[in-house]
Short mmCIF file of N, CA, C and O in Angstrom, two decimals:
data_model
loop_
_atom_site.label_atom_id
_atom_site.label_comp_id
_atom_site.label_asym_id
_atom_site.label_seq_id
_atom_site.Cartn_x
_atom_site.Cartn_y
_atom_site.Cartn_z
N MET A 1 19.29 37.54 -15.77
CA MET A 1 20.27 38.60 -15.72
C MET A 1 19.92 39.60 -16.83
O MET A 1 19.70 39.22 -17.97
N SER A 2 19.93 40.88 -16.49
CA SER A 2 19.61 41.91 -17.47
C SER A 2 20.82 42.19 -18.35
O SER A 2 21.96 41.82 -18.02
N THR A 3 20.57 42.85 -19.47
CA THR A 3 21.66 43.22 -20.38
C THR A 3 22.68 44.09 -19.66
O THR A 3 23.88 43.93 -19.83
N SER A 4 22.19 45.02 -18.83
CA SER A 4 23.07 45.91 -18.08
C SER A 4 23.98 45.11 -17.15
O SER A 4 25.17 45.38 -17.04
N ASP A 5 23.41 44.10 -16.48
CA ASP A 5 24.21 43.25 -15.59
C ASP A 5 25.27 42.48 -16.37
O ASP A 5 26.40 42.31 -15.92
N GLU A 6 24.89 41.99 -17.56
CA GLU A 6 25.82 41.25 -18.40
C GLU A 6 26.97 42.14 -18.84
O GLU A 6 28.14 41.73 -18.84
N VAL A 7 26.66 43.37 -19.23
CA VAL A 7 27.70 44.32 -19.65
C VAL A 7 28.65 44.60 -18.48
O VAL A 7 29.86 44.59 -18.65
N ASP A 8 28.09 44.83 -17.29
CA ASP A 8 28.93 45.08 -16.12
C ASP A 8 29.83 43.88 -15.82
O ASP A 8 31.00 44.04 -15.46
N GLU A 9 29.29 42.67 -15.98
CA GLU A 9 30.07 41.46 -15.73
C GLU A 9 31.23 41.35 -16.72
O GLU A 9 32.35 41.02 -16.35
N VAL A 10 30.97 41.64 -17.99
CA VAL A 10 32.03 41.61 -19.01
C VAL A 10 33.09 42.66 -18.70
O VAL A 10 34.28 42.40 -18.76
N ARG A 11 32.65 43.86 -18.35
CA ARG A 11 33.60 44.92 -18.02
C ARG A 11 34.48 44.51 -16.84
O ARG A 11 35.69 44.72 -16.86
N THR A 12 33.89 43.94 -15.82
CA THR A 12 34.65 43.49 -14.66
C THR A 12 35.66 42.43 -15.06
O THR A 12 36.82 42.47 -14.66
N SER A 13 35.23 41.49 -15.88
CA SER A 13 36.12 40.43 -16.35
C SER A 13 37.27 40.99 -17.17
O SER A 13 38.43 40.62 -16.97
N LEU A 14 36.96 41.91 -18.09
CA LEU A 14 38.01 42.50 -18.92
C LEU A 14 38.99 43.28 -18.07
O LEU A 14 40.20 43.19 -18.27
N LYS A 15 38.48 44.05 -17.11
CA LYS A 15 39.35 44.83 -16.25
C LYS A 15 40.28 43.90 -15.47
O LYS A 15 41.48 44.13 -15.41
N SER A 16 39.74 42.84 -14.89
CA SER A 16 40.59 41.96 -14.11
C SER A 16 41.58 41.22 -15.00
O SER A 16 42.72 40.98 -14.61
N THR A 17 41.17 40.88 -16.22
CA THR A 17 42.09 40.25 -17.18
C THR A 17 43.20 41.22 -17.54
O THR A 17 44.37 40.86 -17.56
N HIS A 18 42.83 42.48 -17.81
CA HIS A 18 43.82 43.51 -18.12
C HIS A 18 44.81 43.64 -16.96
O HIS A 18 46.01 43.68 -17.16
N ASP A 19 44.30 43.69 -15.73
CA ASP A 19 45.17 43.82 -14.56
C ASP A 19 46.13 42.64 -14.47
O ASP A 19 47.32 42.83 -14.23
N ARG A 20 45.63 41.42 -14.68
CA ARG A 20 46.50 40.25 -14.59
C ARG A 20 47.59 40.28 -15.65
O ARG A 20 48.74 40.00 -15.36
N VAL A 21 47.22 40.64 -16.87
CA VAL A 21 48.21 40.71 -17.96
C VAL A 21 49.22 41.81 -17.67
O VAL A 21 50.42 41.62 -17.78
N TRP A 22 48.72 42.99 -17.30
CA TRP A 22 49.58 44.14 -17.03
C TRP A 22 50.57 43.82 -15.92
O TRP A 22 51.77 44.00 -16.06
N ILE A 23 50.08 43.29 -14.82
CA ILE A 23 50.94 42.99 -13.68
C ILE A 23 51.86 41.82 -13.97
O ILE A 23 53.02 41.82 -13.60
N SER A 24 51.38 40.82 -14.72
CA SER A 24 52.22 39.67 -15.04
C SER A 24 53.38 40.05 -15.95
O SER A 24 54.38 39.36 -15.99
N ARG A 25 53.25 41.15 -16.66
CA ARG A 25 54.35 41.62 -17.50
C ARG A 25 55.31 42.50 -16.71
O ARG A 25 56.16 43.17 -17.29
N GLY A 26 55.14 42.56 -15.41
CA GLY A 26 56.07 43.31 -14.58
C GLY A 26 55.70 44.77 -14.40
O GLY A 26 56.52 45.55 -13.93
N HIS A 27 54.49 45.15 -14.77
CA HIS A 27 54.07 46.53 -14.63
C HIS A 27 53.27 46.72 -13.36
O HIS A 27 52.63 45.81 -12.87
N SER A 28 53.31 47.90 -12.85
CA SER A 28 52.44 48.26 -11.73
C SER A 28 51.44 49.29 -12.24
O SER A 28 51.55 49.76 -13.36
N MET A 29 50.50 49.64 -11.40
CA MET A 29 49.52 50.64 -11.78
C MET A 29 50.21 51.99 -11.96
O MET A 29 51.14 52.31 -11.23
N LEU A 30 49.76 52.77 -12.91
CA LEU A 30 50.35 54.08 -13.16
C LEU A 30 50.04 55.04 -12.03
O LEU A 30 48.96 55.02 -11.44
N LYS A 31 50.98 55.90 -11.76
CA LYS A 31 50.81 57.00 -10.82
C LYS A 31 50.58 58.27 -11.65
O LYS A 31 51.40 58.61 -12.50
N PHE A 32 49.46 58.93 -11.41
CA PHE A 32 49.06 60.09 -12.19
C PHE A 32 49.17 61.37 -11.39
O PHE A 32 48.99 61.37 -10.16
N GLY A 33 49.38 62.47 -12.09
CA GLY A 33 49.24 63.80 -11.55
C GLY A 33 48.25 64.55 -12.43
O GLY A 33 48.12 64.25 -13.63
N ILE A 34 47.54 65.49 -11.86
CA ILE A 34 46.58 66.30 -12.60
C ILE A 34 46.91 67.77 -12.37
O ILE A 34 47.08 68.20 -11.23
N ILE A 35 47.02 68.50 -13.46
CA ILE A 35 47.23 69.95 -13.38
C ILE A 35 45.97 70.62 -13.90
O ILE A 35 45.64 70.50 -15.08
N GLY A 36 45.26 71.28 -13.01
CA GLY A 36 43.97 71.89 -13.32
C GLY A 36 42.86 70.96 -12.86
O GLY A 36 42.78 69.82 -13.31
N TYR A 37 42.03 71.45 -11.94
CA TYR A 37 41.01 70.57 -11.37
C TYR A 37 39.62 71.18 -11.50
O TYR A 37 38.79 71.09 -10.62
N GLY A 38 39.39 71.77 -12.68
CA GLY A 38 38.04 72.19 -13.03
C GLY A 38 37.27 70.96 -13.49
O GLY A 38 37.58 69.82 -13.11
N LYS A 39 36.30 71.17 -14.35
CA LYS A 39 35.44 70.07 -14.80
C LYS A 39 36.23 68.91 -15.39
O LYS A 39 36.01 67.75 -15.05
N MET A 40 37.16 69.20 -16.30
CA MET A 40 37.88 68.11 -16.97
C MET A 40 38.88 67.42 -16.04
O MET A 40 39.06 66.21 -16.10
N GLY A 41 39.53 68.16 -15.18
CA GLY A 41 40.43 67.53 -14.21
C GLY A 41 39.67 66.59 -13.29
O GLY A 41 40.11 65.47 -13.01
N GLN A 42 38.50 67.03 -12.85
CA GLN A 42 37.66 66.18 -12.00
C GLN A 42 37.16 64.96 -12.77
O GLN A 42 37.09 63.85 -12.23
N THR A 43 36.83 65.16 -14.06
CA THR A 43 36.37 64.05 -14.90
C THR A 43 37.47 63.01 -15.06
O THR A 43 37.22 61.80 -14.96
N ARG A 44 38.70 63.45 -15.31
CA ARG A 44 39.82 62.51 -15.46
C ARG A 44 40.08 61.77 -14.14
O ARG A 44 40.33 60.57 -14.13
N HIS A 45 40.03 62.49 -13.03
CA HIS A 45 40.24 61.87 -11.73
C HIS A 45 39.17 60.80 -11.47
O HIS A 45 39.48 59.68 -11.07
N SER A 46 37.94 61.15 -11.75
CA SER A 46 36.82 60.21 -11.57
C SER A 46 37.02 58.95 -12.42
O SER A 46 36.77 57.84 -11.96
N ALA A 47 37.47 59.12 -13.65
CA ALA A 47 37.69 57.98 -14.54
C ALA A 47 38.77 57.05 -13.99
O ALA A 47 38.64 55.82 -14.05
N ILE A 48 39.83 57.61 -13.45
CA ILE A 48 40.90 56.79 -12.87
C ILE A 48 40.37 56.02 -11.67
O ILE A 48 40.64 54.82 -11.52
N LEU A 49 39.60 56.70 -10.83
CA LEU A 49 39.02 56.03 -9.66
C LEU A 49 38.05 54.94 -10.07
O LEU A 49 38.05 53.84 -9.52
N ARG A 50 37.21 55.23 -11.07
CA ARG A 50 36.18 54.29 -11.51
C ARG A 50 36.78 53.04 -12.13
O ARG A 50 36.30 51.94 -11.93
N THR A 51 37.85 53.19 -12.90
CA THR A 51 38.45 52.05 -13.59
C THR A 51 39.49 51.34 -12.74
O THR A 51 39.90 50.23 -13.07
N ASP A 52 39.96 52.00 -11.68
CA ASP A 52 40.96 51.43 -10.80
C ASP A 52 42.22 51.02 -11.56
O ASP A 52 42.84 50.01 -11.24
N MET A 53 42.59 51.80 -12.55
CA MET A 53 43.76 51.48 -13.37
C MET A 53 44.98 52.30 -12.99
O MET A 53 45.97 52.30 -13.70
N GLY A 54 44.91 53.01 -11.88
CA GLY A 54 46.03 53.81 -11.46
C GLY A 54 45.69 54.56 -10.20
O GLY A 54 44.62 54.38 -9.61
N ASP A 55 46.61 55.42 -9.81
CA ASP A 55 46.43 56.20 -8.60
C ASP A 55 46.81 57.64 -8.88
O ASP A 55 47.89 57.90 -9.43
N VAL A 56 45.95 58.56 -8.51
CA VAL A 56 46.28 59.99 -8.61
C VAL A 56 47.00 60.35 -7.32
O VAL A 56 46.44 60.23 -6.23
N THR A 57 48.25 60.79 -7.47
CA THR A 57 49.04 61.08 -6.27
C THR A 57 49.18 62.56 -5.98
O THR A 57 49.49 62.93 -4.85
N ALA A 58 48.98 63.43 -6.99
CA ALA A 58 49.10 64.87 -6.77
C ALA A 58 48.20 65.61 -7.74
O ALA A 58 48.09 65.24 -8.91
N ILE A 59 47.57 66.68 -7.23
CA ILE A 59 46.70 67.52 -8.05
C ILE A 59 47.02 68.97 -7.75
O ILE A 59 47.04 69.39 -6.58
N PHE A 60 47.26 69.73 -8.81
CA PHE A 60 47.35 71.18 -8.67
C PHE A 60 46.05 71.77 -9.18
O PHE A 60 45.64 71.49 -10.30
N GLY A 61 45.44 72.58 -8.35
CA GLY A 61 44.21 73.26 -8.75
C GLY A 61 44.37 74.75 -8.65
O GLY A 61 45.14 75.27 -7.83
N TYR A 62 43.64 75.44 -9.50
CA TYR A 62 43.63 76.90 -9.47
C TYR A 62 42.63 77.37 -8.44
O TYR A 62 41.79 76.58 -7.96
N PRO A 63 42.69 78.64 -8.03
CA PRO A 63 41.74 79.13 -7.03
C PRO A 63 40.29 78.78 -7.40
O PRO A 63 39.86 78.97 -8.53
N GLY A 64 39.59 78.22 -6.45
CA GLY A 64 38.21 77.80 -6.67
C GLY A 64 38.05 76.35 -7.07
O GLY A 64 36.95 75.80 -7.00
N ASP A 65 39.13 75.69 -7.49
CA ASP A 65 39.06 74.27 -7.83
C ASP A 65 38.97 73.44 -6.54
O ASP A 65 39.76 73.66 -5.62
N PRO A 66 38.03 72.50 -6.48
CA PRO A 66 37.82 71.72 -5.25
C PRO A 66 38.77 70.53 -5.10
O PRO A 66 38.37 69.38 -5.09
N VAL A 67 40.06 70.81 -4.99
CA VAL A 67 41.08 69.75 -4.92
C VAL A 67 41.01 69.04 -3.56
O VAL A 67 40.99 69.70 -2.52
N PRO A 68 40.97 67.70 -3.57
CA PRO A 68 41.02 66.97 -2.30
C PRO A 68 42.31 67.33 -1.55
O PRO A 68 43.40 67.33 -2.14
N GLU A 69 42.19 67.64 -0.27
CA GLU A 69 43.34 68.10 0.51
C GLU A 69 44.51 67.14 0.50
O GLU A 69 45.67 67.55 0.45
N ASP A 70 44.22 65.84 0.53
CA ASP A 70 45.30 64.85 0.59
C ASP A 70 46.07 64.71 -0.72
O ASP A 70 47.12 64.08 -0.75
N LYS A 71 45.58 65.32 -1.79
CA LYS A 71 46.25 65.25 -3.10
C LYS A 71 46.82 66.60 -3.53
O LYS A 71 47.55 66.69 -4.51
N SER A 72 46.48 67.66 -2.81
CA SER A 72 46.78 69.03 -3.23
C SER A 72 48.27 69.36 -3.15
O SER A 72 48.95 69.03 -2.17
N VAL A 73 48.77 70.00 -4.21
CA VAL A 73 50.12 70.54 -4.23
C VAL A 73 50.05 72.02 -4.58
O VAL A 73 49.05 72.49 -5.13
N ALA A 74 51.09 72.76 -4.28
CA ALA A 74 51.08 74.22 -4.40
C ALA A 74 51.26 74.76 -5.81
O ALA A 74 50.76 75.83 -6.13
N THR A 75 51.96 74.01 -6.67
CA THR A 75 52.26 74.52 -8.02
C THR A 75 52.23 73.38 -9.03
O THR A 75 52.41 72.21 -8.67
N PRO A 76 52.08 73.72 -10.31
CA PRO A 76 52.20 72.68 -11.34
C PRO A 76 53.58 72.02 -11.31
O PRO A 76 53.71 70.82 -11.56
N GLU A 77 54.58 72.80 -10.98
CA GLU A 77 55.95 72.27 -10.93
C GLU A 77 56.08 71.17 -9.88
O GLU A 77 56.88 70.25 -10.03
N ASP A 78 55.28 71.27 -8.80
CA ASP A 78 55.30 70.21 -7.78
C ASP A 78 54.82 68.88 -8.36
O ASP A 78 55.33 67.81 -8.00
N VAL A 79 53.84 68.93 -9.24
CA VAL A 79 53.37 67.72 -9.92
C VAL A 79 54.48 67.17 -10.81
O VAL A 79 54.81 65.98 -10.77
N LEU A 80 55.09 68.05 -11.59
CA LEU A 80 56.11 67.62 -12.56
C LEU A 80 57.39 67.13 -11.89
O LEU A 80 58.07 66.25 -12.42
N ALA A 81 57.71 67.67 -10.73
CA ALA A 81 58.94 67.28 -10.03
C ALA A 81 58.79 65.99 -9.25
O ALA A 81 59.79 65.40 -8.83
N ASN A 82 57.58 65.52 -9.06
CA ASN A 82 57.33 64.31 -8.30
C ASN A 82 57.80 63.10 -9.10
O ASN A 82 57.22 62.74 -10.12
N LYS A 83 58.84 62.45 -8.63
CA LYS A 83 59.45 61.32 -9.35
C LYS A 83 58.55 60.09 -9.40
O LYS A 83 58.73 59.22 -10.25
N ASP A 84 57.58 60.00 -8.49
CA ASP A 84 56.67 58.86 -8.48
C ASP A 84 55.61 58.95 -9.58
O ASP A 84 55.05 57.94 -9.98
N ILE A 85 55.34 60.16 -10.03
CA ILE A 85 54.30 60.37 -11.04
C ILE A 85 54.85 60.02 -12.41
O ILE A 85 55.88 60.53 -12.83
N GLU A 86 54.13 59.14 -13.12
CA GLU A 86 54.55 58.70 -14.44
C GLU A 86 53.80 59.40 -15.57
O GLU A 86 54.31 59.52 -16.67
N ALA A 87 52.56 59.81 -15.28
CA ALA A 87 51.71 60.40 -16.31
C ALA A 87 50.97 61.60 -15.74
O ALA A 87 50.58 61.60 -14.57
N VAL A 88 50.79 62.60 -16.60
CA VAL A 88 50.15 63.85 -16.18
C VAL A 88 49.00 64.18 -17.11
O VAL A 88 49.12 64.08 -18.34
N PHE A 89 47.89 64.59 -16.51
CA PHE A 89 46.77 65.16 -17.25
C PHE A 89 46.89 66.67 -17.15
O PHE A 89 46.94 67.22 -16.04
N VAL A 90 46.95 67.35 -18.30
CA VAL A 90 46.95 68.81 -18.33
C VAL A 90 45.53 69.23 -18.65
O VAL A 90 45.04 69.02 -19.76
N CYS A 91 44.87 69.81 -17.66
CA CYS A 91 43.44 70.16 -17.76
C CYS A 91 43.23 71.62 -17.41
O CYS A 91 42.39 71.97 -16.58
N THR A 92 44.02 72.48 -18.02
CA THR A 92 44.00 73.90 -17.69
C THR A 92 43.27 74.69 -18.77
O THR A 92 42.79 74.13 -19.76
N ILE A 93 43.26 76.00 -18.58
CA ILE A 93 42.71 76.86 -19.63
C ILE A 93 43.60 76.74 -20.86
O ILE A 93 44.79 76.47 -20.77
N ASN A 94 43.00 76.94 -22.02
CA ASN A 94 43.69 76.69 -23.29
C ASN A 94 45.04 77.39 -23.41
O ASN A 94 45.99 76.82 -23.94
N SER A 95 45.14 78.61 -22.92
CA SER A 95 46.38 79.37 -23.10
C SER A 95 47.56 78.79 -22.32
O SER A 95 48.71 79.13 -22.61
N LEU A 96 47.32 77.91 -21.38
CA LEU A 96 48.40 77.30 -20.59
C LEU A 96 48.79 75.90 -21.07
O LEU A 96 49.81 75.37 -20.66
N ASN A 97 47.98 75.31 -21.92
CA ASN A 97 48.17 73.91 -22.30
C ASN A 97 49.53 73.62 -22.91
O ASN A 97 50.21 72.66 -22.53
N LYS A 98 49.95 74.42 -23.87
CA LYS A 98 51.20 74.12 -24.59
C LYS A 98 52.40 74.14 -23.65
O LYS A 98 53.19 73.19 -23.61
N ASP A 99 52.54 75.22 -22.88
CA ASP A 99 53.72 75.34 -22.02
C ASP A 99 53.74 74.24 -20.96
O ASP A 99 54.81 73.68 -20.66
N LEU A 100 52.59 73.90 -20.39
CA LEU A 100 52.56 72.83 -19.39
C LEU A 100 52.80 71.46 -20.02
O LEU A 100 53.46 70.61 -19.42
N THR A 101 52.31 71.25 -21.23
CA THR A 101 52.57 69.99 -21.93
C THR A 101 54.05 69.83 -22.22
O THR A 101 54.64 68.77 -21.97
N VAL A 102 54.69 70.88 -22.71
CA VAL A 102 56.13 70.84 -22.98
C VAL A 102 56.90 70.59 -21.69
O VAL A 102 57.81 69.74 -21.64
N ALA A 103 56.53 71.29 -20.62
CA ALA A 103 57.23 71.11 -19.34
C ALA A 103 57.06 69.67 -18.83
O ALA A 103 58.02 69.07 -18.32
N ALA A 104 55.86 69.12 -18.97
CA ALA A 104 55.63 67.75 -18.52
C ALA A 104 56.45 66.75 -19.34
O ALA A 104 57.03 65.81 -18.79
N LEU A 105 56.49 66.94 -20.64
CA LEU A 105 57.29 66.06 -21.49
C LEU A 105 58.77 66.15 -21.13
O LEU A 105 59.47 65.13 -21.05
N LYS A 106 59.25 67.37 -20.90
CA LYS A 106 60.65 67.55 -20.52
C LYS A 106 60.95 66.92 -19.16
O LYS A 106 62.09 66.59 -18.87
N SER A 107 59.91 66.77 -18.33
CA SER A 107 60.08 66.12 -17.03
C SER A 107 60.05 64.60 -17.14
O SER A 107 60.12 63.90 -16.14
N GLY A 108 59.87 64.10 -18.37
CA GLY A 108 59.88 62.65 -18.58
C GLY A 108 58.54 61.98 -18.32
O GLY A 108 58.48 60.77 -18.15
N LYS A 109 57.47 62.75 -18.32
CA LYS A 109 56.15 62.20 -18.04
C LYS A 109 55.41 61.84 -19.33
O LYS A 109 55.65 62.43 -20.38
N HIS A 110 54.53 60.86 -19.23
CA HIS A 110 53.54 60.64 -20.27
C HIS A 110 52.52 61.76 -20.08
O HIS A 110 52.22 62.14 -18.94
N VAL A 111 51.97 62.29 -21.18
CA VAL A 111 51.10 63.46 -21.06
C VAL A 111 49.81 63.25 -21.83
O VAL A 111 49.82 62.84 -22.99
N PHE A 112 48.70 63.56 -21.16
CA PHE A 112 47.40 63.68 -21.82
C PHE A 112 46.99 65.13 -21.64
O PHE A 112 46.81 65.60 -20.52
N CYS A 113 46.90 65.86 -22.75
CA CYS A 113 46.53 67.26 -22.70
C CYS A 113 45.14 67.45 -23.29
O CYS A 113 44.87 66.97 -24.40
N GLU A 114 44.29 68.15 -22.55
CA GLU A 114 42.98 68.50 -23.10
C GLU A 114 43.18 69.37 -24.33
O GLU A 114 44.17 70.08 -24.45
N LYS A 115 42.22 69.34 -25.21
CA LYS A 115 42.35 70.13 -26.42
C LYS A 115 42.02 71.59 -26.16
O LYS A 115 41.22 71.88 -25.28
N PRO A 116 42.61 72.49 -26.88
CA PRO A 116 43.71 72.28 -27.83
C PRO A 116 45.05 72.30 -27.11
O PRO A 116 45.24 73.09 -26.20
N PRO A 117 45.96 71.44 -27.51
CA PRO A 117 47.28 71.48 -26.88
C PRO A 117 48.09 72.70 -27.35
O PRO A 117 49.02 73.10 -26.67
N ALA A 118 47.72 73.26 -28.49
CA ALA A 118 48.45 74.41 -29.04
C ALA A 118 47.49 75.20 -29.94
O ALA A 118 46.46 74.68 -30.37
N PHE A 119 47.86 76.45 -30.19
CA PHE A 119 47.01 77.30 -31.03
C PHE A 119 47.47 77.38 -32.48
O PHE A 119 46.70 77.72 -33.36
N THR A 120 48.74 77.09 -32.73
CA THR A 120 49.27 77.20 -34.09
C THR A 120 50.02 75.92 -34.45
O THR A 120 50.40 75.13 -33.56
N SER A 121 50.27 75.75 -35.73
CA SER A 121 51.02 74.56 -36.15
C SER A 121 52.45 74.62 -35.64
O SER A 121 53.04 73.58 -35.32
N ALA A 122 53.01 75.82 -35.50
CA ALA A 122 54.38 75.96 -34.97
C ALA A 122 54.43 75.49 -33.51
O ALA A 122 55.37 74.82 -33.10
N GLU A 123 53.40 75.85 -32.73
CA GLU A 123 53.36 75.40 -31.33
C GLU A 123 53.17 73.89 -31.26
O GLU A 123 53.80 73.22 -30.43
N ALA A 124 52.34 73.34 -32.13
CA ALA A 124 52.14 71.89 -32.16
C ALA A 124 53.45 71.19 -32.53
O ALA A 124 53.78 70.14 -31.96
N GLU A 125 54.18 71.76 -33.45
CA GLU A 125 55.46 71.19 -33.85
C GLU A 125 56.46 71.24 -32.69
O GLU A 125 57.26 70.31 -32.51
N GLU A 126 56.39 72.30 -31.90
CA GLU A 126 57.27 72.40 -30.72
C GLU A 126 56.99 71.24 -29.76
O GLU A 126 57.91 70.61 -29.23
N ILE A 127 55.71 70.96 -29.55
CA ILE A 127 55.33 69.83 -28.68
C ILE A 127 55.87 68.53 -29.26
O ILE A 127 56.45 67.71 -28.55
N ARG A 128 55.68 68.34 -30.56
CA ARG A 128 56.14 67.10 -31.20
C ARG A 128 57.66 66.95 -31.11
O ARG A 128 58.16 65.85 -30.93
N THR A 129 58.37 68.05 -31.24
CA THR A 129 59.84 68.01 -31.15
C THR A 129 60.27 67.57 -29.75
O THR A 129 61.16 66.73 -29.61
N VAL A 130 59.65 68.13 -28.73
CA VAL A 130 59.99 67.75 -27.36
C VAL A 130 59.60 66.30 -27.10
O VAL A 130 60.33 65.58 -26.41
N GLU A 131 58.49 65.90 -27.65
CA GLU A 131 57.99 64.53 -27.44
C GLU A 131 58.93 63.50 -28.05
O GLU A 131 59.07 62.39 -27.51
N ALA A 132 59.56 63.82 -29.14
CA ALA A 132 60.41 62.86 -29.86
C ALA A 132 61.66 62.58 -29.14
O ALA A 132 62.19 62.21 -28.37
#
């Protein structure tokens, strides 16, 4: 067995162990939404698919973003209003990150925002205030 095969075997074992522990504690796989489907949105989607640790249920993409039709929604608000979605990836242009992060937090979602989430310390503090 090669080193690469051994690493893959360990990863598979850890993933299945994680799944058993997670599910045995009464948790189900997370339902994700993605806002922005450029390079980073696609990267996050690919990671979720590759690790099988959740399901992407809705994606908002800007014009030109290659959003899969079965996941496509018309607005970012459609992602945030979806009660099944527990966590959101904000993968938009920098100038939109703060407002979408705040809106996602106010919608009760867990949020992963690509950097920078804000341009100033005051904007970062606004995010922290909403998060608390």
